[in-house]
Coordinates of C-alpha atoms in Angstrom, one line a residue:
Chain Z
X1495 CA -17.3 52.8 -13.8
X1496 CA -13.6 53.7 -13.4
X1497 CA -11.7 54.3 -16.7
X1498 CA -9.3 51.7 -15.0
X1499 CA -10.4 47.4 -16.0
X1500 CA -11.0 45.3 -13.4
X1501 CA -9.8 42.0 -15.5
X1502 CA -8.0 42.3 -18.9
X1503 CA -8.1 39.1 -20.2
X1504 CA -6.0 38.1 -23.8
X1505 CA -5.4 35.5 -26.1
X1506 CA -7.5 33.0 -23.9
X1507 CA -7.4 29.2 -25.0
X1508 CA -8.0 25.9 -23.0
X1509 CA -7.2 22.6 -25.0
X1510 CA -8.4 19.1 -23.3
X1511 CA -5.6 16.8 -24.9
X1512 CA -6.1 17.7 -28.3
X1513 CA -9.9 18.2 -27.9
X1514 CA -10.5 22.5 -28.0
X1515 CA -12.9 24.4 -25.0
X1516 CA -12.1 27.9 -26.4
X1517 CA -9.7 29.6 -28.0
X1518 CA -8.3 33.0 -28.3
X1519 CA -10.8 34.7 -25.6
X1520 CA -10.4 39.0 -25.7
X1521 CA -11.9 40.7 -23.2
X1522 CA -11.8 43.8 -20.6
X1523 CA -13.9 43.7 -17.6
X1524 CA -14.5 46.9 -15.6
X1525 CA -15.2 47.3 -12.3
X1526 CA -19.4 48.0 -11.9
X1527 CA -19.4 45.4 -15.6
X1528 CA -21.7 42.7 -16.3
X1529 CA -21.0 40.1 -18.6
X1530 CA -23.3 38.0 -20.3
X1531 CA -21.4 34.4 -21.9
X1532 CA -24.2 32.9 -24.2
X1533 CA -24.3 29.9 -26.6
X1534 CA -25.2 26.9 -27.0
X1535 CA -24.6 23.6 -24.8
X1536 CA -20.9 22.6 -25.6
X1537 CA -19.9 25.8 -26.6
X1538 CA -17.0 26.4 -24.7
X1539 CA -18.7 28.4 -22.4
X1540 CA -18.4 26.8 -19.0
X1541 CA -15.0 26.2 -19.7
X1542 CA -14.3 29.7 -19.8
X1543 CA -15.9 30.5 -17.2
X1544 CA -14.0 27.7 -15.2
X1545 CA -10.3 28.9 -16.7
X1546 CA -11.1 32.2 -16.4
X1547 CA -11.8 31.5 -12.0
X1548 CA -9.0 29.5 -12.1
X1549 CA -9.9 26.7 -11.6
X1550 CA -8.8 25.2 -14.5
X1551 CA -5.3 26.2 -16.3
X1552 CA -5.1 27.3 -19.4
X1553 CA -3.8 26.2 -22.2
X1554 CA -1.9 29.5 -23.4
X1555 CA -2.8 32.9 -22.7
X1556 CA -3.2 35.4 -19.4
X1557 CA -5.6 37.0 -17.5
X1558 CA -4.3 39.8 -15.8
X1559 CA -6.3 40.9 -12.6
X1560 CA -6.5 44.6 -10.5
X1561 CA -5.7 43.4 -7.0
X1562 CA -6.9 45.5 -4.1
X1563 CA -3.8 47.1 -3.6
X1564 CA -3.7 48.4 -7.8
X1565 CA -0.8 46.1 -9.1
X1566 CA -2.1 43.9 -11.3
X1567 CA -1.3 40.0 -11.4
X1568 CA -1.8 37.2 -14.0
X1569 CA -3.5 35.1 -12.0
X1570 CA -2.3 31.6 -13.5
X1571 CA 1.3 32.3 -11.5
X1572 CA -0.1 33.2 -8.5
X1573 CA 1.0 30.5 -5.9
X1574 CA -1.5 28.4 -4.9
X1575 CA -1.9 30.3 -0.8
X1576 CA -2.7 33.4 -3.0
X1577 CA -4.6 32.5 -5.5
X1578 CA -7.1 29.9 -2.7
X1579 CA -6.7 33.8 -0.2
X1580 CA -7.9 35.3 -3.8
X1581 CA -10.6 33.2 -4.5
X1582 CA -12.7 33.6 -1.4
X1583 CA -11.9 36.8 -0.1
X1584 CA -12.3 39.6 -3.5
X1585 CA -14.2 36.6 -5.8
X1586 CA -17.1 34.7 -5.4
X1587 CA -18.3 31.9 -7.6
X1588 CA -22.7 30.7 -7.8
X1589 CA -22.6 27.6 -8.4
X1590 CA -25.7 26.7 -10.7
X1591 CA -26.6 23.5 -8.5
X1592 CA -26.5 25.2 -5.0
X1593 CA -25.7 22.1 -3.5
X1594 CA -22.1 22.5 -4.8
X1595 CA -21.5 25.5 -3.8
X1596 CA -22.8 25.7 -0.2
X1597 CA -21.9 23.3 2.7
X1598 CA -25.2 21.3 3.3
X1599 CA -24.5 20.0 6.7
X1600 CA -24.0 23.4 8.6
X1601 CA -26.5 26.0 9.3
X1602 CA -27.2 28.4 7.1
X1603 CA -25.4 30.7 9.1
X1604 CA -22.2 28.9 9.0
X1605 CA -22.7 28.7 5.5
X1606 CA -22.6 32.5 5.3
X1607 CA -20.2 32.6 8.1
X1608 CA -17.9 30.4 6.5
X1609 CA -15.7 33.2 5.1
X1610 CA -15.6 35.2 7.2
X1611 CA -13.9 32.8 10.1
X1612 CA -11.7 31.3 7.0
X1613 CA -10.1 35.2 7.1
X1614 CA -9.4 35.2 10.9
X1615 CA -13.1 36.5 12.2
X1616 CA -13.3 35.0 16.0
X1617 CA -15.8 36.8 17.3
X1618 CA -19.3 34.6 17.0
X1619 CA -21.8 37.5 18.0
X1620 CA -20.4 40.1 15.1
X1621 CA -20.3 36.5 12.7
X1622 CA -23.6 36.0 13.6
X1623 CA -25.1 39.4 13.0
X1624 CA -22.9 39.7 9.7
X1625 CA -24.7 36.6 8.7
X1626 CA -28.6 37.7 9.9
X1627 CA -27.8 40.9 7.8
X1628 CA -27.0 38.9 4.4
X1629 CA -29.8 36.3 5.2
X1630 CA -32.2 39.9 5.4
X1631 CA -31.0 41.4 2.2
X1632 CA -30.8 37.9 0.1
X1633 CA -34.8 37.9 1.3
X1634 CA -34.3 34.5 4.1
X1635 CA -36.3 34.8 7.1
X1636 CA -34.3 35.4 10.3
X1637 CA -35.4 32.1 11.6
X1638 CA -34.3 30.2 9.3
X1639 CA -30.8 31.0 10.6
X1640 CA -30.3 27.3 12.3
X1641 CA -31.4 25.6 9.5
X1642 CA -29.0 23.2 7.2
X1643 CA -29.4 24.3 3.7
X1644 CA -31.2 20.9 3.2
X1645 CA -34.4 22.1 3.9
X1646 CA -34.3 25.3 2.1
X1647 CA -36.1 25.4 -1.6
X1648 CA -34.4 25.2 -5.0
X1649 CA -34.6 29.4 -5.1
X1650 CA -33.8 29.9 -1.1
X1651 CA -30.9 27.9 -1.3
X1652 CA -29.3 29.8 -4.7
X1653 CA -30.3 32.9 -2.4
X1654 CA -28.5 31.4 0.2
X1655 CA -25.3 30.6 -1.5
X1656 CA -25.0 34.1 -2.8
X1657 CA -24.9 35.7 -0.1
X1658 CA -22.4 32.8 1.0
X1659 CA -20.2 34.4 -1.6
X1660 CA -21.4 38.0 -1.4
X1661 CA -20.4 38.4 2.8
X1662 CA -17.0 39.9 2.2
X1663 CA -17.3 41.7 -0.1
X1664 CA -16.1 40.6 -3.5
X1665 CA -15.3 43.3 -6.6
X1666 CA -15.8 39.9 -9.4
X1667 CA -18.5 37.1 -8.8
X1668 CA -18.8 34.4 -12.1
X1669 CA -22.4 32.6 -12.2
X1670 CA -22.4 29.5 -14.4
X1671 CA -25.9 29.3 -14.9
X1672 CA -27.7 30.8 -11.4
X1673 CA -31.0 31.1 -12.4
X1674 CA -31.0 27.4 -14.0
X1675 CA -32.8 24.5 -12.6
X1676 CA -35.7 27.0 -10.6
X1677 CA -39.2 27.9 -11.8
X1678 CA -39.9 30.5 -13.9
X1679 CA -41.4 32.9 -11.4
X1680 CA -38.7 32.0 -8.8
X1681 CA -36.0 32.9 -11.5
X1682 CA -37.3 36.3 -12.1
X1683 CA -37.5 37.5 -8.2
X1684 CA -33.7 36.2 -8.6
X1685 CA -32.7 37.7 -11.7
X1686 CA -34.5 41.2 -9.4
X1687 CA -32.8 40.3 -6.8
X1688 CA -28.9 40.2 -8.6
X1689 CA -30.0 42.9 -10.5
X1690 CA -30.6 44.9 -7.6
X1691 CA -27.5 43.4 -5.7
X1692 CA -25.0 44.2 -8.1
X1693 CA -26.3 47.6 -8.6
X1694 CA -25.6 48.6 -5.1
X1695 CA -22.6 46.7 -4.3
X1696 CA -21.0 47.8 -7.2
X1697 CA -20.0 44.3 -8.3
X1698 CA -18.7 43.5 -11.0
X1699 CA -19.6 39.6 -12.6
X1700 CA -19.1 37.6 -15.3
X1701 CA -22.6 35.1 -16.1
X1702 CA -22.6 32.2 -18.3
X1703 CA -26.5 31.6 -19.1
X1704 CA -28.1 29.8 -22.2
X1705 CA -30.5 31.9 -21.2
X1706 CA -31.7 34.9 -23.8
X1707 CA -33.3 36.4 -20.8
X1708 CA -30.8 36.8 -18.5
X1709 CA -28.8 37.8 -20.2
X1710 CA -31.0 41.0 -20.9
X1711 CA -31.8 41.7 -17.7
X1712 CA -28.4 41.5 -16.1
X1713 CA -25.6 42.1 -18.4
X1714 CA -24.4 45.4 -19.6
X1715 CA -22.4 43.2 -22.4
X1716 CA -22.3 40.2 -23.6
X1717 CA -20.7 37.5 -25.5
X1718 CA -21.6 35.1 -28.1
X1719 CA -19.7 32.0 -28.3
X1720 CA -19.8 28.6 -30.9
X1721 CA -17.6 25.9 -31.1
X1722 CA -15.0 27.4 -28.8
X1723 CA -14.5 30.3 -30.1
X1724 CA -16.3 34.1 -29.1
X1725 CA -18.5 34.9 -32.6
X1726 CA -19.4 38.3 -31.5
X1727 CA -19.4 40.3 -28.3
X1728 CA -21.2 43.6 -27.4
X1729 CA -23.5 46.0 -25.7
X1730 CA -26.3 43.8 -25.1
X1731 CA -29.0 45.2 -26.0
X1732 CA -26.9 45.9 -29.4
X1733 CA -26.4 42.1 -29.3
X1734 CA -30.0 41.1 -29.0
X1735 CA -31.6 43.1 -30.8
X1736 CA -29.2 43.7 -34.1
X1737 CA -27.7 40.6 -34.3
X1738 CA -24.6 40.4 -36.8
X1739 CA -23.4 36.9 -37.0
X1740 CA -25.9 34.4 -38.3
X1741 CA -25.7 31.7 -35.5
X1742 CA -26.2 34.8 -33.2
X1743 CA -29.4 35.7 -35.1
X1744 CA -30.4 32.1 -35.2
X1745 CA -29.9 32.1 -32.0
X1746 CA -32.4 35.6 -31.1
X1747 CA -34.9 33.8 -33.5
X1748 CA -35.4 30.8 -31.6
X1749 CA -36.8 32.1 -28.5
X1750 CA -40.1 31.1 -27.8
X1751 CA -42.6 34.0 -27.6
X1752 CA -45.5 33.2 -25.7
Chain A
X1218 CA 17.0 -22.2 18.9
X1219 CA 13.8 -24.6 19.3
X1220 CA 10.9 -24.3 16.9
X1221 CA 8.6 -22.6 18.8
X1222 CA 8.6 -18.8 17.3
X1223 CA 10.6 -16.2 18.9
X1224 CA 10.3 -12.1 18.7
X1225 CA 12.7 -9.9 18.2
X1226 CA 12.8 -7.1 21.3
X1227 CA 9.4 -5.3 21.9
X1228 CA 7.8 -7.5 18.8
X1229 CA 9.0 -5.8 16.1
X1230 CA 11.5 -6.4 13.8
X1231 CA 14.5 -3.8 13.5
X1232 CA 14.2 -2.6 10.3
X1233 CA 10.2 -1.4 11.5
X1234 CA 11.6 0.2 14.6
X1235 CA 13.8 2.3 12.7
X1236 CA 11.0 3.8 9.8
X1237 CA 8.8 3.9 12.7
X1238 CA 12.1 6.2 14.9
X1239 CA 12.4 8.1 12.0
X1240 CA 8.8 9.4 11.6
X1241 CA 8.4 10.3 15.2
X1242 CA 11.8 12.1 14.8
X1243 CA 9.8 14.2 12.2
X1244 CA 7.3 14.1 13.9
X1245 CA 8.8 15.9 17.0
X1246 CA 10.5 18.4 14.5
X1247 CA 7.0 19.7 13.0
X1248 CA 4.7 19.4 16.2
X1249 CA 1.3 18.9 15.2
X1250 CA 1.8 18.0 11.9
X1251 CA 1.0 14.1 10.7
X1252 CA 4.2 12.0 9.6
X1253 CA 2.7 9.1 7.3
X1254 CA 4.3 6.3 8.4
X1255 CA 4.3 2.4 6.9
X1256 CA 2.2 1.4 9.8
X1257 CA 2.3 -3.2 10.7
X1258 CA -0.5 -5.7 11.4
X1259 CA -0.1 -6.2 15.2
X1260 CA -1.0 -9.4 17.1
X1261 CA -4.9 -7.4 17.9
X1262 CA -7.4 -5.6 16.3
X1263 CA -7.7 -2.0 15.2
X1264 CA -9.6 0.3 17.5
X1265 CA -7.3 -1.9 20.0
X1266 CA -4.1 0.6 20.1
X1267 CA -2.0 -0.5 17.0
X1268 CA -0.9 2.7 16.7
X1269 CA 0.1 3.6 20.2
X1270 CA 1.7 -0.2 20.5
X1271 CA 4.1 0.6 17.6
X1272 CA 5.2 3.9 18.4
X1273 CA 5.8 2.4 22.2
X1274 CA 7.6 -0.4 20.6
X1275 CA 9.8 1.6 18.8
X1276 CA 11.0 4.1 22.0
X1277 CA 10.5 0.5 24.7
X1278 CA 14.3 0.0 25.8
X1279 CA 15.1 -2.8 28.3
X1280 CA 15.3 -0.2 31.8
X1281 CA 11.9 1.0 30.8
X1282 CA 9.6 1.2 33.4
X1283 CA 5.5 0.5 31.0
X1284 CA 2.3 1.7 32.2
X1285 CA -0.7 1.5 30.4
X1286 CA -4.5 3.1 30.9
X1287 CA -8.0 2.7 29.4
X1288 CA -9.9 5.6 30.1
X1289 CA -7.7 6.8 33.0
X1290 CA -8.1 3.0 34.3
X1291 CA -4.9 0.4 34.9
X1292 CA -7.8 -2.4 35.3
X1293 CA -9.2 -2.6 32.5
X1294 CA -8.6 -5.1 29.3
X1295 CA -6.9 -3.1 26.7
X1296 CA -4.3 -1.7 29.2
X1297 CA -4.5 -5.3 30.8
X1298 CA -3.7 -7.3 27.9
X1299 CA -1.2 -4.5 26.5
X1300 CA 0.6 -4.6 29.3
X1301 CA 0.9 -7.9 29.8
X1302 CA 2.0 -8.5 26.1
X1303 CA 4.5 -5.8 26.7
X1304 CA 5.9 -7.6 29.5
X1305 CA 6.0 -10.7 27.5
X1306 CA 7.8 -9.5 24.0
X1307 CA 10.4 -7.4 26.1
X1308 CA 10.5 -8.2 29.7
X1309 CA 10.1 -4.7 30.6
X1310 CA 9.1 -4.0 33.9
X1311 CA 5.0 -2.3 34.5
X1312 CA 3.7 -0.2 37.4
X1313 CA 0.0 1.4 37.3
X1314 CA 2.0 4.2 39.3
X1315 CA 2.3 7.2 37.3
X1316 CA 4.9 8.9 38.9
X1317 CA 7.5 5.4 38.5
X1318 CA 6.5 4.9 34.7
X1319 CA 8.7 6.0 32.1
X1320 CA 6.4 5.3 29.7
X1321 CA 2.5 5.7 29.8
X1322 CA 1.0 3.9 27.1
X1323 CA -2.8 6.1 26.7
X1324 CA -6.1 5.4 25.4
X1325 CA -8.6 8.6 26.0
X1326 CA -6.8 10.3 29.3
X1327 CA -3.7 11.6 30.7
X1328 CA -2.8 11.1 34.3
X1329 CA -4.1 13.6 37.1
X1330 CA -0.4 13.6 38.3
X1331 CA 1.3 16.0 36.5
X1332 CA 3.8 14.6 34.1
X1333 CA 7.7 15.1 34.6
X1334 CA 10.6 15.8 32.0
X1335 CA 12.3 12.3 31.2
X1336 CA 8.6 10.6 30.8
X1337 CA 6.9 9.8 27.6
X1338 CA 3.0 9.9 26.9
X1339 CA 1.9 7.5 24.4
X1340 CA -2.1 7.9 22.8
X1341 CA -3.6 5.4 21.3
X1342 CA -5.3 7.5 18.2
X1343 CA -7.8 6.6 16.1
X1344 CA -8.9 9.8 13.4
X1345 CA -5.6 12.1 13.1
X1346 CA -7.1 14.3 11.0
X1347 CA -9.4 17.6 13.1
X1348 CA -10.7 18.3 9.8
X1349 CA -11.6 14.7 8.4
X1350 CA -15.3 15.2 9.4
X1351 CA -15.8 18.6 7.6
X1352 CA -13.7 17.9 4.8
X1353 CA -13.6 14.3 3.6
X1354 CA -11.4 14.3 0.9
X1355 CA -7.7 13.8 2.0
X1356 CA -6.0 15.9 -0.5
X1357 CA -7.8 18.7 0.3
X1358 CA -7.2 18.2 3.9
X1359 CA -3.4 18.0 3.6
X1360 CA -3.5 21.2 1.4
X1361 CA -5.6 23.0 4.2
X1362 CA -2.7 21.9 6.8
X1363 CA -0.4 23.3 4.1
X1364 CA -1.5 26.4 4.0
X1365 CA -3.2 27.3 7.3
X1366 CA -6.4 27.5 6.3
X1367 CA -8.3 26.4 9.6
X1368 CA -11.4 28.5 9.5
X1369 CA -13.0 25.3 8.7
X1370 CA -12.5 24.3 11.9
X1371 CA -14.5 27.1 13.2
X1372 CA -17.6 26.5 11.3
X1373 CA -18.0 23.2 13.8
X1374 CA -17.6 25.4 17.0
X1375 CA -19.8 28.2 15.3
X1376 CA -22.6 25.2 14.9
X1377 CA -22.2 23.7 18.4
X1378 CA -22.9 27.5 19.3
X1379 CA -25.8 27.6 17.6
X1380 CA -27.0 24.4 18.4
X1381 CA -26.6 24.5 21.5
X1382 CA -25.8 28.0 23.4
X1383 CA -22.4 26.9 24.0
X1384 CA -19.4 24.8 22.4
X1385 CA -21.2 21.4 23.1
X1386 CA -17.6 19.6 21.8
X1387 CA -16.3 17.9 25.0
X1388 CA -13.3 15.1 24.0
X1389 CA -11.6 15.6 20.9
X1390 CA -11.8 19.1 21.2
X1391 CA -9.4 20.9 18.2
X1392 CA -5.6 22.8 19.6
X1393 CA -3.4 24.9 17.6
X1394 CA 0.1 23.3 18.4
X1395 CA 3.3 25.9 18.9
X1396 CA 0.7 28.6 16.5
X1397 CA 0.8 26.5 13.4
X1398 CA -0.5 23.3 13.2
X1399 CA -4.4 22.2 14.4
X1400 CA -4.5 18.6 15.7
X1401 CA -6.9 16.3 17.3
X1402 CA -5.7 15.8 20.5
X1403 CA -7.2 12.2 20.2
X1404 CA -10.2 11.5 21.9
X1405 CA -9.1 12.6 25.5
X1406 CA -11.7 15.0 27.2
X1407 CA -11.5 18.4 26.9
X1408 CA -10.7 19.0 31.2
X1409 CA -7.0 17.5 30.0
X1410 CA -6.2 19.5 26.8
X1411 CA -4.8 22.1 29.3
X1412 CA -2.4 19.6 30.8
X1413 CA -0.9 19.5 26.8
X1414 CA 0.1 23.3 26.5
X1415 CA 3.9 23.6 28.0
X1416 CA 4.1 19.8 29.3
X1417 CA 8.1 18.6 30.7
X1418 CA 7.0 15.5 28.9
X1419 CA 7.3 14.5 25.7
X1420 CA 3.4 13.1 24.3
X1421 CA 3.3 11.3 20.8
X1422 CA 0.7 9.7 19.3
X1423 CA 0.2 6.6 16.7
X1424 CA -2.4 6.1 14.3
X1425 CA -2.3 2.5 13.6
X1426 CA -5.5 2.4 11.4
X1427 CA -4.5 5.7 9.2
X1428 CA -1.2 5.3 9.1
X1429 CA -0.1 8.7 11.0
X1430 CA 2.1 10.0 14.0
X1431 CA 2.4 13.0 15.6
X1432 CA 4.3 14.8 18.5
X1433 CA 4.2 17.8 20.7
X1434 CA 7.6 18.4 22.4
X1435 CA 8.1 18.7 25.8
X1436 CA 7.4 23.0 26.4
X1437 CA 5.6 23.3 23.4
X1438 CA 2.6 25.5 22.8
X1439 CA -1.4 24.0 22.9
X1440 CA -3.5 26.3 22.7
X1441 CA -7.6 24.6 22.4
X1442 CA -9.2 26.8 19.9
X1443 CA -12.1 28.9 20.8
X1444 CA -14.5 32.2 19.7
X1445 CA -13.2 35.1 21.5
X1446 CA -17.2 35.9 22.9
X1447 CA -17.3 32.9 23.8
X1448 CA -13.9 31.3 24.7
X1449 CA -12.2 27.7 26.2
X1450 CA -13.5 25.9 29.3
X1451 CA -13.2 22.6 30.5
X1452 CA -16.4 20.4 32.6
X1453 CA -16.9 20.8 36.0
X1454 CA -18.2 18.1 38.2
X1455 CA -20.5 19.5 40.9
X1456 CA -19.4 16.8 43.5
X1457 CA -16.1 15.2 44.6
X1458 CA -15.2 11.5 43.5
X1459 CA -16.6 9.6 46.6
X1460 CA -14.5 7.2 46.7
X1461 CA -10.9 9.4 47.8
X1462 CA -13.2 12.9 47.7
X1463 CA -10.9 14.6 44.9
X1464 CA -12.0 17.3 43.4
X1465 CA -10.8 19.4 39.8
X1466 CA -10.5 15.6 38.5
X1467 CA -11.9 14.4 35.6
X1468 CA -15.0 11.8 37.0
X1469 CA -16.9 8.5 35.7
X1470 CA -20.3 8.2 36.7
X1471 CA -20.8 4.8 37.6
X1472 CA -24.5 3.2 37.6
X1473 CA -25.4 1.9 41.2
X1474 CA -29.0 0.4 40.5
X1475 CA -32.0 0.5 38.5
X1476 CA -33.7 3.1 40.4
X1477 CA -31.5 6.0 39.2
X1478 CA -28.8 5.4 41.9
X1479 CA -25.1 6.6 40.8
X1480 CA -21.7 7.7 41.9
X1481 CA -19.1 9.7 41.0
X1482 CA -15.6 8.9 41.4
X1483 CA -11.9 9.5 39.5
X1484 CA -11.3 8.4 36.4
X1485 CA -7.8 7.8 36.7
X1486 CA -7.4 4.8 39.2
X1487 CA -4.2 5.0 40.0
X1488 CA -4.5 9.0 41.5
X1489 CA -7.5 8.0 43.3
X1490 CA -6.0 4.7 45.2
X1491 CA -2.9 6.7 45.8
X1492 CA -5.5 9.7 47.2
X1493 CA -7.3 6.3 49.7
X1494 CA -3.5 5.0 50.7
X1495 CA -2.8 9.0 51.7
X1496 CA -6.0 8.4 54.0
X1497 CA -8.5 10.7 51.8
X1498 CA -12.1 9.5 51.7
X1499 CA -14.8 10.3 49.9
X1500 CA -18.4 9.9 51.4
X1501 CA -19.2 6.5 49.6
X1502 CA -15.8 5.3 50.8
X1503 CA -16.5 6.2 54.5
X1504 CA -19.1 4.0 54.5
X1505 CA -17.5 1.4 52.4
X1506 CA -14.6 1.3 55.2
X1507 CA -17.4 1.1 58.2
X1508 CA -19.2 -2.3 56.5

């Protein structure tokens, strides 16, 4: 991990009219670091993620991002062209429902290759080789490259979505409940894969989850949200082993033991 | 004036024609850009060339000579009706000869004879948006045109190669105009795409139902999209036209009987007729003359 952060967020606030989405969020994210945002439904964690990934405009506050040329830019002040370019090259967004992040009517290979073609790759053979390589890395058999994601299982779709996002070598990936809706054994396999890829590629990631086990396995640091506010933040192991806030204690003690 | 309804010259009223001419001027100024216009109800159903007819009505003058083709042919219902329409409402001269025409309204073909400066080719366009079947949202496709995000177009070509081993798109093959806008050349066969490149004639496209007009001015670059390792190529035909023996032209297959008999003839009927008049004869043309 380098000493300079990748993302600096200060006083980020999002209101929906008079209703609070999230308020006064401050944090710094370092290269190679995985940050988990946990909390109950309606606590503002998805609002925060959508605001951070520039899908929503914040009411106030700023998020400074260190671009590839080392310049610091407020992501809400980028032009639309710059922002769209950033989101499909240097960033990734893994949706909870893979159908939201994939093109369901084109083949797996084209899904992975789309970002490459969007940045100007015009060589079919090279695009296909890259797609094959990435399908292998997310454990999808090479002979499924020409199949549409419609014919894939939920776990395979989620892995394909991850490959599609990582193909341009992004430095920051947003994930919204990446294991939601998958059964437990598939979840475990996906988490394993994610942890391995994040480690290999030195990615930074912001993961929204209500599942503390996902936070424990994937993240270095975590933030606990309640009612739109961050009530506790710290190293994942510290927060989970020694929760300070009463709400966090409640959250940790609610995990089902088998 | 008697009680029978009278039409303004070329059917449309002058205000409407001015509105369409403004749209055409804007389209010519920004090659390949789809200009919205207030499309009118025409006395024919959508899909019969309401866009093309409105463009023609706005640019036609009493001295113009009009030719109308439908899939290359001058003698099909659509072509005959539109020709008769303008002969009636604008009293213009009509022709079937490409060389004599000043305005050629076309559905799905470009004439084989090279068009010259001063001629105008008006296309009837069903769906003007090349990205439509890949991205259904109009707000999004407009944004993609504005920001020149055309990666999606190549996703379609990629799918073609992945499924068929080659780019299997044969008509409405996407082109890039003057290095900027990706444009749908209307459902012309890709055989005609090279004819659009640096054409001497002005090319106007009208989509009535979709309320869009776009244009390719003379001497404008029109480049078909492709991959480096799968370059663009046009259709090739095994045999020449059965009636006039022409090679290197676009051919239609005509079924002759119910035992698999068929022949290939020029899609451009005017081109075929001119060649036969000049003495060229194909395999079946010979037989016809002998009988």
